[in-house]
Amino acid sequence: MKTPAPTADEQIAFLGQIERLLSEGQFVASYKYALLVALADLAVRHGSDDGRSLDIPVSALGESFIELYWRHAVPYGSGISDSGGSVLVQNTGRQAAILSVVNELRRPCGTLSVARASSHWTTALREATRLVEDMPLWKLQRLRGETLQFLYSASPMPDHIRLGPGVAANLRRFHGLVVRLAQSEWLRFIQSLPANASILGPTSDLEGFLFGSERNSLLKMVEPLLDVQHGHCFYCGRDLRAGEVDHFIPWSRYPRDLAHNFVLAHGSCNRKKSNTLAALPHLERWMQRNADYDDAVRSAGVNAGMVVDGPGTIRVAAWAYEHAASLHAETWLDSDRVEPLNDGWRSILGRPHNETPLPSSA
Ligand SMILES: [Zn+2]
């Protein structure tokens, strides 16, 4: 059944409510920010642009929490576990429990992909899911004097929440805005905790540490991508010796590392493309690359500790191109040449698989 997409007024009202949550809500831990980011990400990967509601298993939120806090569980300043420094505090009282859940996984497993495949995963996922349920899930929409139940409510499906009509569409439309707002408040929250003052020091790239791409993981993608691309730059096709790992769907649009989203390119090609979406010939090659070398990309991603989700990555691409099309955006061809985006992306990406069900609970 078709449900109408949110009207312009409804979109503005939605943003107003998000703003109220962030400015009037009470924050004793960083969980509410993480929950907002997780909801926005899941809406992109599983929702649709019409107004239909979306059922999300609470365990999918638990999984997102493990992903979002994965990097936060190591001492600040290093990105490597045993290098001194302290883990940033993310709670006004005792340290946020999600960090010890993540630590229990990190210690034996090292990377997220090893963790997922390990015997520790089920327990950690159960704990993270319970934590989401007990802590932020039913508090996020509660302000001091009122409840703004505009995002979700309990779903008739057990252990699910239901994003109400129009919510997934709004989260998809405003993904960048919602995520940036939540992340900047998250960052300010961490900076505001006195316990973090001595950990942070005067100059620090806190934002990069909390929300950036994991450098070590990117470096691990270089060799396998060079192999897959037969030593050529993904964009210009010329020989490549030392390439840069590029987010095909730019990081500025979807700030998550997904293995299938990476290509290897000249530093100059990468910089020229910058935050623009690649033009359709590139998109076509990218789809073909992921179809032909799915196994190689998967194992490279696992080895680098990335999230490996081929179909999810294509849904992210479809979302990004749809969004760009609605804004009449240009796409990048080569060097300084851009061209308007035409409707061809739809047939390249196939039917967007918006109805793909979320993985059901653990
Ligand atoms: Zn190139």
XYZ file of C-alpha atoms and ligand atoms in Angstrom:
363
model
C 0.000 0.000 0.000
C 1.342 3.428 -0.964
C 1.627 5.958 1.811
C 2.219 9.568 0.803
C 5.713 10.943 1.316
C 6.028 13.688 3.951
C 4.962 17.138 2.754
C 7.285 20.133 2.983
C 5.521 21.277 6.158
C 5.864 17.845 7.706
C 9.549 17.811 6.867
C 10.107 21.136 8.584
C 8.112 20.009 11.597
C 10.230 16.864 11.754
C 13.476 18.845 11.823
C 12.023 21.068 14.510
C 11.291 18.026 16.663
C 14.821 16.669 16.174
C 16.170 20.017 17.246
C 13.975 19.972 20.346
C 15.150 16.461 21.288
C 18.741 17.573 21.114
C 18.341 20.908 22.849
C 15.731 20.098 25.503
C 16.454 16.434 26.183
C 18.498 15.430 29.197
C 21.730 13.692 28.444
C 23.487 11.715 31.153
C 25.243 9.468 28.641
C 26.028 9.608 24.931
C 23.504 6.845 24.139
C 20.771 9.115 22.805
C 23.096 10.572 20.197
C 24.155 7.092 19.158
C 20.516 6.056 18.917
C 19.674 8.936 16.601
C 22.634 8.127 14.363
C 21.676 4.436 14.335
C 18.076 5.225 13.386
C 19.190 7.492 10.542
C 21.610 4.858 9.223
C 19.046 2.070 9.377
C 16.479 4.236 7.596
C 18.956 4.717 4.744
C 19.814 1.052 4.513
C 16.314 -0.349 4.956
C 13.688 2.351 4.623
C 12.031 3.922 1.608
C 11.207 7.418 0.387
C 7.459 7.038 0.450
C 5.733 7.533 3.752
C 5.447 3.950 4.911
C 6.356 2.983 8.451
C 9.346 0.751 9.154
C 9.731 -1.987 11.750
C 13.220 -2.240 13.185
C 14.366 -5.075 15.442
C 15.861 -3.717 18.650
C 18.777 -6.086 18.002
C 19.636 -4.094 14.848
C 20.028 -1.061 17.112
C 22.200 -3.144 19.455
C 24.371 -4.061 16.501
C 24.643 -0.412 15.442
C 25.708 0.474 18.967
C 28.553 -2.036 18.850
C 29.644 -0.554 15.505
C 29.366 3.077 16.608
C 31.227 2.557 19.891
C 33.780 0.145 18.457
C 36.461 2.773 18.052
C 35.602 4.589 21.264
C 36.650 1.679 23.465
C 40.360 2.200 22.846
C 42.415 4.814 24.684
C 42.065 8.226 23.145
C 44.790 9.574 20.927
C 46.074 6.342 19.496
C 43.454 4.375 17.672
C 45.523 1.408 18.858
C 44.619 -0.391 22.025
C 47.791 -0.839 24.101
C 49.400 2.550 23.674
C 48.743 4.361 26.924
C 46.196 7.121 27.280
C 42.712 6.593 28.650
C 39.348 5.661 27.261
C 37.092 8.706 26.984
C 34.278 8.865 29.492
C 30.790 8.865 27.946
C 28.589 9.074 31.000
C 28.133 11.598 33.791
C 28.254 8.791 36.361
C 29.958 5.438 35.921
C 31.491 4.783 32.520
C 28.963 3.905 29.808
C 28.359 0.156 29.902
C 28.452 -0.234 26.121
C 32.202 0.406 26.254
C 32.816 -2.648 28.387
C 30.563 -4.734 26.116
C 32.675 -3.601 23.164
C 35.888 -4.186 25.083
C 34.915 -7.760 25.870
C 34.687 -8.254 22.109
C 37.730 -6.258 21.082
C 40.115 -8.017 23.420
C 39.801 -11.526 21.976
C 38.750 -10.542 18.430
C 40.634 -7.390 17.434
C 38.421 -6.390 14.547
C 34.699 -6.017 14.127
C 34.483 -8.589 11.366
C 36.362 -11.207 13.384
C 34.079 -10.364 16.296
C 30.974 -10.907 14.198
C 32.113 -14.369 13.205
C 33.246 -15.328 16.706
C 31.535 -17.200 19.507
C 31.527 -13.981 21.589
C 29.205 -12.169 19.213
C 25.861 -13.546 20.353
C 26.478 -12.627 23.974
C 27.750 -9.156 23.138
C 24.848 -8.488 20.797
C 22.376 -9.618 23.442
C 23.962 -7.309 26.022
C 24.111 -4.344 23.652
C 20.488 -4.899 22.663
C 19.369 -5.048 26.283
C 21.319 -1.907 26.979
C 19.614 -0.031 24.144
C 16.254 -1.226 25.409
C 16.923 -0.308 29.059
C 18.709 2.985 28.541
C 18.017 5.297 25.611
C 15.200 3.628 23.685
C 12.255 4.793 25.780
C 13.969 7.945 27.028
C 15.065 9.597 23.790
C 11.655 11.067 23.023
C 10.973 12.155 26.586
C 11.664 15.759 27.457
C 11.386 17.226 30.925
C 7.704 17.993 30.800
C 6.421 16.135 27.757
C 6.925 13.260 25.409
C 7.536 13.883 21.706
C 6.630 10.553 20.239
C 7.335 11.522 16.648
C 10.008 8.982 15.754
C 8.858 5.551 16.879
C 6.676 3.545 19.181
C 6.509 -0.110 20.173
C 5.821 -2.297 17.161
C 3.190 -5.038 17.070
C 6.103 -7.293 16.120
C 7.830 -8.551 19.263
C 11.219 -6.993 20.035
C 10.788 -4.367 17.335
C 10.112 -0.665 17.263
C 8.042 0.955 14.549
C 9.146 4.160 12.847
C 5.877 5.953 12.218
C 4.578 7.050 8.800
C 7.006 9.443 7.106
C 9.783 8.991 9.682
C 12.057 6.743 7.611
C 11.536 9.040 4.606
C 12.476 12.092 6.668
C 15.521 10.377 8.163
C 16.634 9.434 4.644
C 16.102 12.918 3.324
C 17.887 14.595 6.200
C 20.401 11.877 7.015
C 23.420 14.188 6.693
C 21.848 16.874 8.802
C 20.556 14.571 11.548
C 23.848 12.671 11.795
C 25.944 15.833 11.861
C 23.719 17.404 14.509
C 23.787 14.285 16.680
C 27.532 13.879 16.265
C 28.367 17.473 17.069
C 26.226 17.311 20.224
C 27.846 13.966 21.079
C 31.262 15.561 20.722
C 30.294 18.523 22.874
C 28.907 16.171 25.499
C 32.224 14.306 25.718
C 34.132 17.588 25.899
C 31.868 18.828 28.667
C 32.594 15.958 31.064
C 35.244 17.051 33.577
C 36.721 13.538 33.636
C 37.751 13.957 30.008
C 39.605 17.250 30.442
C 42.957 15.635 31.177
C 42.480 12.944 28.532
C 41.706 15.385 25.752
C 44.504 17.884 26.175
C 44.591 21.266 24.450
C 44.869 20.173 20.824
C 43.221 17.062 19.614
C 41.346 15.634 16.684
C 38.463 14.379 18.765
C 36.055 14.408 15.854
C 38.346 12.275 13.713
C 38.820 9.826 16.572
C 35.125 9.481 17.343
C 33.586 9.587 13.889
C 36.359 9.416 11.310
C 37.356 6.589 9.051
C 39.700 4.097 10.689
C 43.050 4.727 8.992
C 44.548 1.345 9.712
C 41.558 -0.340 8.111
C 41.768 1.837 5.007
C 45.432 0.957 4.545
C 44.565 -2.733 4.612
C 42.286 -2.220 1.633
C 45.068 -0.903 -0.636
C 46.693 -4.179 -1.715
C 43.513 -6.159 -2.402
C 41.938 -3.249 -4.303
C 45.065 -2.827 -6.387
C 44.710 -6.505 -7.266
C 41.029 -6.250 -8.131
C 41.707 -3.194 -10.320
C 44.711 -4.845 -12.008
C 46.974 -2.013 -10.957
C 44.835 0.744 -12.493
C 43.152 3.797 -11.056
C 39.440 3.131 -10.660
C 38.470 6.457 -12.217
C 40.944 7.292 -14.998
C 42.156 3.758 -15.715
C 45.813 4.769 -15.811
C 48.582 2.921 -13.991
C 48.559 3.258 -10.285
C 51.463 2.717 -7.927
C 50.576 4.294 -4.645
C 46.864 4.924 -4.709
C 44.460 6.392 -2.199
C 41.484 4.502 -0.890
C 38.373 6.443 -1.913
C 34.821 6.193 -0.601
C 32.871 5.767 -3.846
C 29.761 7.197 -2.190
C 31.535 10.094 -0.497
C 32.105 9.955 3.227
C 30.524 13.399 3.545
C 27.238 11.842 2.411
C 27.357 8.565 4.288
C 30.041 8.507 6.961
C 30.366 4.738 7.435
C 33.010 2.380 6.162
C 31.401 -0.305 4.011
C 33.832 -2.639 2.235
C 32.043 -2.577 -1.125
C 32.110 1.204 -1.169
C 35.893 1.435 -1.527
C 37.854 1.966 -4.708
C 41.517 2.784 -5.237
C 42.422 5.929 -7.143
C 45.182 8.437 -7.798
C 45.383 11.046 -5.088
C 44.697 13.631 -7.804
C 41.572 11.812 -9.086
C 40.367 11.357 -5.523
C 40.774 15.054 -4.756
C 39.123 16.162 -7.993
C 36.130 13.956 -7.267
C 36.051 15.204 -3.683
C 32.527 15.143 -2.210
C 30.755 14.838 -5.561
C 28.961 11.691 -6.628
C 30.680 9.876 -9.480
C 29.117 10.117 -12.952
C 27.181 7.186 -14.374
C 30.031 5.485 -16.285
C 31.853 5.187 -12.952
C 28.713 3.975 -11.218
C 28.291 1.303 -13.849
C 31.894 0.150 -13.407
C 31.520 0.151 -9.652
C 28.457 -2.094 -9.817
C 30.270 -4.400 -12.227
C 33.347 -4.475 -10.009
C 31.271 -5.450 -6.996
C 29.488 -8.158 -8.965
C 32.670 -9.603 -10.493
C 34.878 -9.365 -7.426
C 32.382 -9.786 -4.639
C 34.451 -12.530 -2.967
C 37.680 -10.543 -3.121
C 36.032 -7.379 -1.795
C 34.350 -9.337 0.972
C 37.505 -10.982 2.180
C 39.438 -7.704 1.935
C 36.712 -6.068 4.021
C 36.743 -8.851 6.609
C 40.518 -8.647 6.808
C 40.379 -4.878 7.297
C 37.672 -5.204 9.943
C 35.027 -3.348 7.933
C 31.311 -3.786 7.740
C 30.707 -6.128 4.799
C 27.220 -5.738 3.369
C 27.064 -5.775 -0.436
C 23.282 -5.368 -0.829
C 23.197 -2.741 1.937
C 25.926 -0.788 0.153
C 23.896 -0.766 -3.062
C 20.893 0.533 -1.122
C 23.080 3.309 0.262
C 24.164 4.146 -3.309
C 20.547 4.185 -4.514
C 19.655 6.486 -1.647
C 22.582 8.815 -2.421
C 21.747 9.059 -6.152
C 18.037 9.532 -5.463
C 18.882 12.326 -3.087
C 21.264 13.938 -5.595
C 18.640 13.635 -8.339
C 16.074 15.425 -6.200
C 18.552 18.286 -5.807
C 19.480 18.312 -9.525
C 23.078 17.722 -8.516
C 26.047 17.405 -10.856
C 28.160 14.290 -11.002
C 31.901 14.046 -11.480
C 33.327 12.724 -14.747
C 37.067 13.416 -14.641
C 39.481 16.211 -13.899
C 37.295 19.335 -13.611
C 34.453 17.996 -15.719
C 31.046 17.391 -14.224
C 27.719 16.534 -15.807
C 24.114 16.695 -14.672
C 22.805 13.470 -13.202
C 20.280 11.789 -15.481
C 17.828 9.052 -14.673
C 20.178 6.313 -15.924
C 21.317 5.541 -12.389
C 18.000 3.804 -11.737
C 18.605 1.073 -14.269
C 22.252 0.718 -13.235
C 21.400 0.203 -9.593
C 18.406 -1.936 -10.417
C 15.211 -1.734 -8.462
C 16.154 -0.232 -5.138
C 15.653 -3.095 -2.725
C 13.905 -1.026 -0.155
C 11.700 -3.803 1.008
C 14.637 -5.993 1.998
C 13.763 -7.040 5.502
C 16.087 -6.181 8.325
C 17.886 -9.113 9.874
C 15.533 -10.346 12.543
C 16.582 -10.538 16.132
C 19.602 -12.489 17.277
Zn 43.318 8.338 -11.764
